[in-house]
Amino acid sequence: MTEGSEGEATIAVTANGPYLVAGGVPLVRRRMVESELGEPLTWQTRGSLPVTDPMALCRCGQSGNKPFCDGSHRTNGFDGTETAPTSSYDERQTTYTGTRIVVRDDRSVCEHAGFCGNRMTDVWKMLRHGDTEDTVKRSQLIAMVERCPSGALTYRLEADGEDVEPELRAAIGVVEDGPLFVTGGVRIERADGEPMETRNRVTLCRCGGSGNKPLCDGSHQSNGFSDS
């Protein structure tokens, strides 16, 4: 593991083990707020958790003290082999152009939270059908993109402009029965000590079942992962 600067917020992925967090990163409980039809609408923070520096967060999904590691990975055969892409978002993204907005999408890091659509439409339909000519619908699209926890979706106002990102503090959100929602550009290091691309929004697997470790791929939704 490489050494960060003193006090730097860092999450280090350990080989077949937990995430080691340093720098006093706030740890909070977060949940998705859904409509009466089960459509994701927004995020709600539901209190904070005690922080030690450093602290170990479970990655295998079987700790009896979630979200903290209790050493279960040592006896349950957890395979934490990292398979997430090491290229940059700019290299992987696909660009979609609308009216006064450009959306970029990287399917390889999507965790399928579902904020990108509802029962009426989704980000891609809105772009394809020219809905972004309407400022109200364009605003709806922006809200969908900004709530994407994995950062798979981003947007720009001009093709050659900078990404417009929501202002999120450096924190780790423990999503109810879901991943770690890391915000605010916290530095993440792979188990080989090399840094991952620093981003404003990242989701890290904590169910142990992702095929895109250390990133979440939505496996928690099908493998019965629970905080309990």
mmCIF file of C-alpha atoms in Angstrom:
data_model
loop_
_atom_site.group_PDB
_atom_site.id
_atom_site.type_symbol
_atom_site.label_atom_id
_atom_site.label_comp_id
_atom_site.label_asym_id
_atom_site.label_seq_id
_atom_site.Cartn_x
_atom_site.Cartn_y
_atom_site.Cartn_z
ATOM 1 C CA MET A 1 0.000 0.000 0.000
ATOM 2 C CA THR A 2 1.300 3.459 -0.840
ATOM 3 C CA GLU A 3 1.426 6.121 1.816
ATOM 4 C CA GLY A 4 -0.907 9.088 1.343
ATOM 5 C CA SER A 5 -0.203 12.534 2.694
ATOM 6 C CA GLU A 6 -0.836 13.056 6.390
ATOM 7 C CA GLY A 7 -4.562 13.272 7.097
ATOM 8 C CA GLU A 8 -5.561 12.414 3.512
ATOM 9 C CA ALA A 9 -8.856 10.581 3.178
ATOM 10 C CA THR A 10 -7.996 7.165 1.756
ATOM 11 C CA ILE A 11 -9.724 3.824 1.235
ATOM 12 C CA ALA A 12 -7.306 0.960 0.647
ATOM 13 C CA VAL A 13 -8.579 -2.324 -0.768
ATOM 14 C CA THR A 14 -6.778 -5.221 0.905
ATOM 15 C CA ALA A 15 -6.156 -8.548 -0.846
ATOM 16 C CA ASN A 16 -9.078 -10.866 -0.010
ATOM 17 C CA GLY A 17 -9.799 -8.665 2.986
ATOM 18 C CA PRO A 18 -11.566 -5.504 4.102
ATOM 19 C CA TYR A 19 -11.385 -1.876 3.069
ATOM 20 C CA LEU A 20 -8.963 0.013 5.304
ATOM 21 C CA VAL A 21 -10.103 3.606 5.723
ATOM 22 C CA ALA A 22 -7.800 6.375 6.924
ATOM 23 C CA GLY A 23 -8.089 10.129 7.291
ATOM 24 C CA GLY A 24 -11.209 10.300 9.434
ATOM 25 C CA VAL A 25 -13.692 9.902 6.567
ATOM 26 C CA PRO A 26 -17.276 10.372 7.872
ATOM 27 C CA LEU A 27 -19.355 7.188 7.821
ATOM 28 C CA VAL A 28 -23.128 7.607 7.416
ATOM 29 C CA ARG A 29 -26.155 5.430 6.784
ATOM 30 C CA ARG A 30 -27.921 6.143 3.502
ATOM 31 C CA ARG A 31 -31.068 4.788 1.910
ATOM 32 C CA MET A 32 -32.854 5.227 -1.385
ATOM 33 C CA VAL A 33 -36.183 7.032 -1.156
ATOM 34 C CA GLU A 34 -38.649 5.368 -3.516
ATOM 35 C CA SER A 35 -42.057 6.294 -4.874
ATOM 36 C CA GLU A 36 -45.158 4.283 -4.060
ATOM 37 C CA LEU A 37 -44.382 2.379 -7.274
ATOM 38 C CA GLY A 38 -40.852 1.500 -6.234
ATOM 39 C CA GLU A 39 -39.134 4.135 -8.393
ATOM 40 C CA PRO A 40 -35.906 5.559 -6.901
ATOM 41 C CA LEU A 41 -36.399 9.276 -6.256
ATOM 42 C CA THR A 42 -33.566 10.584 -4.094
ATOM 43 C CA TRP A 43 -31.130 9.771 -1.279
ATOM 44 C CA GLN A 44 -31.731 10.125 2.456
ATOM 45 C CA THR A 45 -29.004 10.208 5.105
ATOM 46 C CA ARG A 46 -30.129 8.455 8.273
ATOM 47 C CA GLY A 47 -27.511 9.249 10.862
ATOM 48 C CA SER A 48 -23.813 8.681 11.297
ATOM 49 C CA LEU A 49 -21.738 5.743 12.499
ATOM 50 C CA PRO A 50 -18.737 5.822 14.842
ATOM 51 C CA VAL A 51 -15.436 6.424 13.079
ATOM 52 C CA THR A 52 -12.007 5.221 14.117
ATOM 53 C CA ASP A 53 -8.836 6.107 12.263
ATOM 54 C CA PRO A 54 -7.961 3.776 10.702
ATOM 55 C CA MET A 55 -11.029 1.553 10.441
ATOM 56 C CA ALA A 56 -11.772 -1.673 8.567
ATOM 57 C CA LEU A 57 -15.028 -2.050 6.614
ATOM 58 C CA CYS A 58 -16.349 -5.459 5.564
ATOM 59 C CA ARG A 59 -15.866 -6.437 1.920
ATOM 60 C CA CYS A 60 -16.806 -10.139 2.036
ATOM 61 C CA GLY A 61 -20.435 -9.499 3.032
ATOM 62 C CA GLN A 62 -20.437 -11.938 5.958
ATOM 63 C CA SER A 63 -19.298 -9.896 8.944
ATOM 64 C CA GLY A 64 -21.485 -10.167 12.004
ATOM 65 C CA ASN A 65 -20.741 -6.515 12.723
ATOM 66 C CA LYS A 66 -21.588 -4.830 9.401
ATOM 67 C CA PRO A 67 -20.454 -2.472 8.055
ATOM 68 C CA PHE A 68 -17.292 -3.155 10.053
ATOM 69 C CA CYS A 69 -14.995 -6.116 9.447
ATOM 70 C CA ASP A 70 -14.966 -8.855 12.083
ATOM 71 C CA GLY A 71 -12.393 -11.083 10.375
ATOM 72 C CA SER A 72 -14.943 -13.385 8.679
ATOM 73 C CA HIS A 73 -13.018 -13.178 5.392
ATOM 74 C CA ARG A 74 -10.234 -15.250 6.950
ATOM 75 C CA THR A 75 -12.452 -18.325 7.317
ATOM 76 C CA ASN A 76 -15.176 -18.070 4.657
ATOM 77 C CA GLY A 77 -13.001 -18.397 1.568
ATOM 78 C CA PHE A 78 -13.696 -14.881 0.328
ATOM 79 C CA ASP A 79 -12.112 -14.184 -3.057
ATOM 80 C CA GLY A 80 -11.616 -10.457 -3.394
ATOM 81 C CA THR A 81 -9.805 -10.545 -6.733
ATOM 82 C CA GLU A 82 -10.169 -7.149 -8.365
ATOM 83 C CA THR A 83 -11.513 -7.108 -11.922
ATOM 84 C CA ALA A 84 -12.731 -3.511 -12.275
ATOM 85 C CA PRO A 85 -11.327 -1.612 -15.273
ATOM 86 C CA THR A 86 -8.131 0.332 -14.672
ATOM 87 C CA SER A 87 -8.616 2.690 -17.630
ATOM 88 C CA SER A 88 -10.146 6.132 -17.161
ATOM 89 C CA TYR A 89 -13.787 7.169 -17.331
ATOM 90 C CA ASP A 90 -12.955 9.340 -20.351
ATOM 91 C CA GLU A 91 -11.595 6.291 -22.166
ATOM 92 C CA ARG A 92 -14.628 4.107 -21.454
ATOM 93 C CA GLN A 93 -17.565 6.509 -21.718
ATOM 94 C CA THR A 94 -20.113 6.800 -24.521
ATOM 95 C CA THR A 95 -21.399 10.285 -25.354
ATOM 96 C CA TYR A 96 -25.038 11.218 -25.969
ATOM 97 C CA THR A 97 -25.882 14.731 -27.155
ATOM 98 C CA GLY A 98 -29.144 16.518 -26.399
ATOM 99 C CA THR A 99 -30.319 20.115 -26.464
ATOM 100 C CA ARG A 100 -27.911 22.206 -24.357
ATOM 101 C CA ILE A 101 -26.688 19.092 -22.571
ATOM 102 C CA VAL A 102 -24.251 16.258 -23.215
ATOM 103 C CA VAL A 103 -24.601 13.042 -21.193
ATOM 104 C CA ARG A 104 -21.740 10.598 -20.820
ATOM 105 C CA ASP A 105 -22.270 6.995 -19.779
ATOM 106 C CA ASP A 106 -19.882 4.269 -18.627
ATOM 107 C CA ARG A 107 -21.821 1.004 -18.392
ATOM 108 C CA SER A 108 -18.793 -0.815 -16.943
ATOM 109 C CA VAL A 109 -19.217 0.832 -13.528
ATOM 110 C CA CYS A 110 -23.035 0.867 -13.336
ATOM 111 C CA GLU A 111 -24.497 -0.663 -10.159
ATOM 112 C CA HIS A 112 -28.123 -0.594 -11.363
ATOM 113 C CA ALA A 113 -29.527 1.631 -8.624
ATOM 114 C CA GLY A 114 -32.233 2.744 -11.068
ATOM 115 C CA PHE A 115 -32.188 6.536 -10.664
ATOM 116 C CA CYS A 116 -31.760 6.876 -14.440
ATOM 117 C CA GLY A 117 -35.392 6.094 -15.172
ATOM 118 C CA ASN A 118 -38.995 5.847 -14.039
ATOM 119 C CA ARG A 119 -42.198 4.232 -15.309
ATOM 120 C CA MET A 120 -42.571 6.938 -17.985
ATOM 121 C CA THR A 121 -39.081 7.440 -19.383
ATOM 122 C CA ASP A 122 -35.342 7.178 -18.827
ATOM 123 C CA VAL A 123 -32.204 9.180 -19.588
ATOM 124 C CA TRP A 124 -31.599 7.568 -22.978
ATOM 125 C CA LYS A 125 -35.211 7.894 -24.186
ATOM 126 C CA MET A 126 -35.228 11.566 -23.209
ATOM 127 C CA LEU A 127 -32.103 12.204 -25.242
ATOM 128 C CA ARG A 128 -33.239 10.103 -28.186
ATOM 129 C CA HIS A 129 -36.695 11.699 -28.372
ATOM 130 C CA GLY A 130 -35.483 15.282 -28.104
ATOM 131 C CA ASP A 131 -37.090 15.813 -24.697
ATOM 132 C CA THR A 132 -34.198 17.999 -23.530
ATOM 133 C CA GLU A 133 -35.528 20.838 -25.687
ATOM 134 C CA ASP A 134 -37.993 21.301 -22.820
ATOM 135 C CA THR A 135 -36.228 22.893 -19.829
ATOM 136 C CA VAL A 136 -38.466 21.083 -17.331
ATOM 137 C CA LYS A 137 -37.592 17.683 -18.813
ATOM 138 C CA ARG A 138 -33.929 18.674 -19.104
ATOM 139 C CA SER A 139 -33.982 19.485 -15.392
ATOM 140 C CA GLN A 140 -35.491 16.063 -14.693
ATOM 141 C CA LEU A 141 -32.716 14.401 -16.688
ATOM 142 C CA ILE A 142 -30.052 16.342 -14.759
ATOM 143 C CA ALA A 143 -31.585 15.197 -11.454
ATOM 144 C CA MET A 144 -31.492 11.570 -12.633
ATOM 145 C CA VAL A 145 -27.829 11.834 -13.630
ATOM 146 C CA GLU A 146 -26.743 13.581 -10.433
ATOM 147 C CA ARG A 147 -28.333 10.892 -8.245
ATOM 148 C CA CYS A 148 -26.513 8.061 -10.023
ATOM 149 C CA PRO A 149 -24.341 6.751 -7.152
ATOM 150 C CA SER A 150 -21.721 4.934 -9.220
ATOM 151 C CA GLY A 151 -20.853 7.937 -11.372
ATOM 152 C CA ALA A 152 -21.626 5.888 -14.485
ATOM 153 C CA LEU A 153 -23.636 8.874 -15.709
ATOM 154 C CA THR A 154 -22.276 12.419 -15.905
ATOM 155 C CA TYR A 155 -23.315 15.487 -17.865
ATOM 156 C CA ARG A 156 -21.870 18.587 -19.457
ATOM 157 C CA LEU A 157 -23.524 21.737 -20.733
ATOM 158 C CA GLU A 158 -21.263 21.866 -23.799
ATOM 159 C CA ALA A 159 -19.494 19.065 -25.647
ATOM 160 C CA ASP A 160 -16.068 20.543 -24.897
ATOM 161 C CA GLY A 161 -16.976 21.706 -21.385
ATOM 162 C CA GLU A 162 -16.256 20.241 -17.968
ATOM 163 C CA ASP A 163 -18.487 17.727 -16.243
ATOM 164 C CA VAL A 164 -21.005 19.362 -13.910
ATOM 165 C CA GLU A 165 -20.967 17.403 -10.658
ATOM 166 C CA PRO A 166 -23.168 17.696 -7.561
ATOM 167 C CA GLU A 167 -21.342 19.152 -4.571
ATOM 168 C CA LEU A 168 -20.846 16.141 -2.316
ATOM 169 C CA ARG A 169 -18.706 16.090 0.813
ATOM 170 C CA ALA A 170 -16.035 13.476 1.335
ATOM 171 C CA ALA A 171 -17.912 10.628 3.015
ATOM 172 C CA ILE A 172 -18.717 6.922 2.910
ATOM 173 C CA GLY A 173 -22.416 6.147 2.749
ATOM 174 C CA VAL A 174 -23.440 2.707 3.954
ATOM 175 C CA VAL A 175 -26.402 2.010 1.682
ATOM 176 C CA GLU A 176 -29.168 -0.049 3.269
ATOM 177 C CA ASP A 177 -28.686 -3.646 2.026
ATOM 178 C CA GLY A 178 -26.380 -2.255 -0.650
ATOM 179 C CA PRO A 179 -22.901 -0.952 -1.431
ATOM 180 C CA LEU A 180 -20.646 1.683 0.026
ATOM 181 C CA PHE A 181 -21.524 4.972 -1.685
ATOM 182 C CA VAL A 182 -18.268 6.941 -1.630
ATOM 183 C CA THR A 183 -18.530 10.651 -2.377
ATOM 184 C CA GLY A 184 -16.396 13.752 -2.573
ATOM 185 C CA GLY A 185 -13.282 12.504 -4.325
ATOM 186 C CA VAL A 186 -11.962 10.166 -1.631
ATOM 187 C CA ARG A 187 -8.770 8.468 -2.822
ATOM 188 C CA ILE A 188 -9.187 4.715 -3.376
ATOM 189 C CA GLU A 189 -6.202 2.373 -3.721
ATOM 190 C CA ARG A 190 -6.266 -1.105 -5.219
ATOM 191 C CA ALA A 191 -4.728 -4.007 -3.334
ATOM 192 C CA ASP A 192 -1.546 -3.627 -5.405
ATOM 193 C CA GLY A 193 -1.147 -0.105 -4.010
ATOM 194 C CA GLU A 194 -1.992 1.642 -7.272
ATOM 195 C CA PRO A 195 -4.634 4.384 -7.115
ATOM 196 C CA MET A 196 -7.975 4.065 -8.821
ATOM 197 C CA GLU A 197 -9.230 7.064 -10.749
ATOM 198 C CA THR A 198 -10.419 9.639 -8.204
ATOM 199 C CA ARG A 199 -14.075 10.507 -8.772
ATOM 200 C CA ASN A 200 -16.877 12.370 -7.039
ATOM 201 C CA ARG A 201 -19.180 9.334 -6.956
ATOM 202 C CA VAL A 202 -18.131 5.685 -6.589
ATOM 203 C CA THR A 203 -19.907 2.566 -5.323
ATOM 204 C CA LEU A 204 -17.835 -0.172 -3.679
ATOM 205 C CA CYS A 205 -19.065 -3.744 -3.249
ATOM 206 C CA ARG A 206 -19.696 -4.926 0.314
ATOM 207 C CA CYS A 207 -21.815 -8.019 -0.376
ATOM 208 C CA GLY A 208 -18.803 -9.998 -1.628
ATOM 209 C CA GLY A 209 -20.556 -11.062 -4.816
ATOM 210 C CA SER A 210 -19.683 -8.417 -7.383
ATOM 211 C CA GLY A 211 -18.079 -9.564 -10.602
ATOM 212 C CA ASN A 212 -16.472 -6.140 -10.908
ATOM 213 C CA LYS A 213 -14.622 -5.871 -7.583
ATOM 214 C CA PRO A 214 -13.944 -3.656 -5.825
ATOM 215 C CA LEU A 215 -16.800 -1.815 -7.553
ATOM 216 C CA CYS A 216 -20.442 -2.753 -7.031
ATOM 217 C CA ASP A 217 -22.233 -4.343 -9.996
ATOM 218 C CA GLY A 218 -25.643 -4.703 -8.353
ATOM 219 C CA SER A 219 -25.136 -8.301 -7.211
ATOM 220 C CA HIS A 220 -26.492 -7.440 -3.753
ATOM 221 C CA GLN A 221 -29.942 -7.143 -5.351
ATOM 222 C CA SER A 222 -29.977 -10.806 -6.390
ATOM 223 C CA ASN A 223 -27.875 -12.578 -3.764
ATOM 224 C CA GLY A 224 -29.960 -11.712 -0.718
ATOM 225 C CA PHE A 225 -27.417 -9.429 0.910
ATOM 226 C CA SER A 226 -28.689 -7.870 4.121
ATOM 227 C CA ASP A 227 -27.290 -5.539 6.749
ATOM 228 C CA SER A 228 -28.935 -7.635 9.445
#
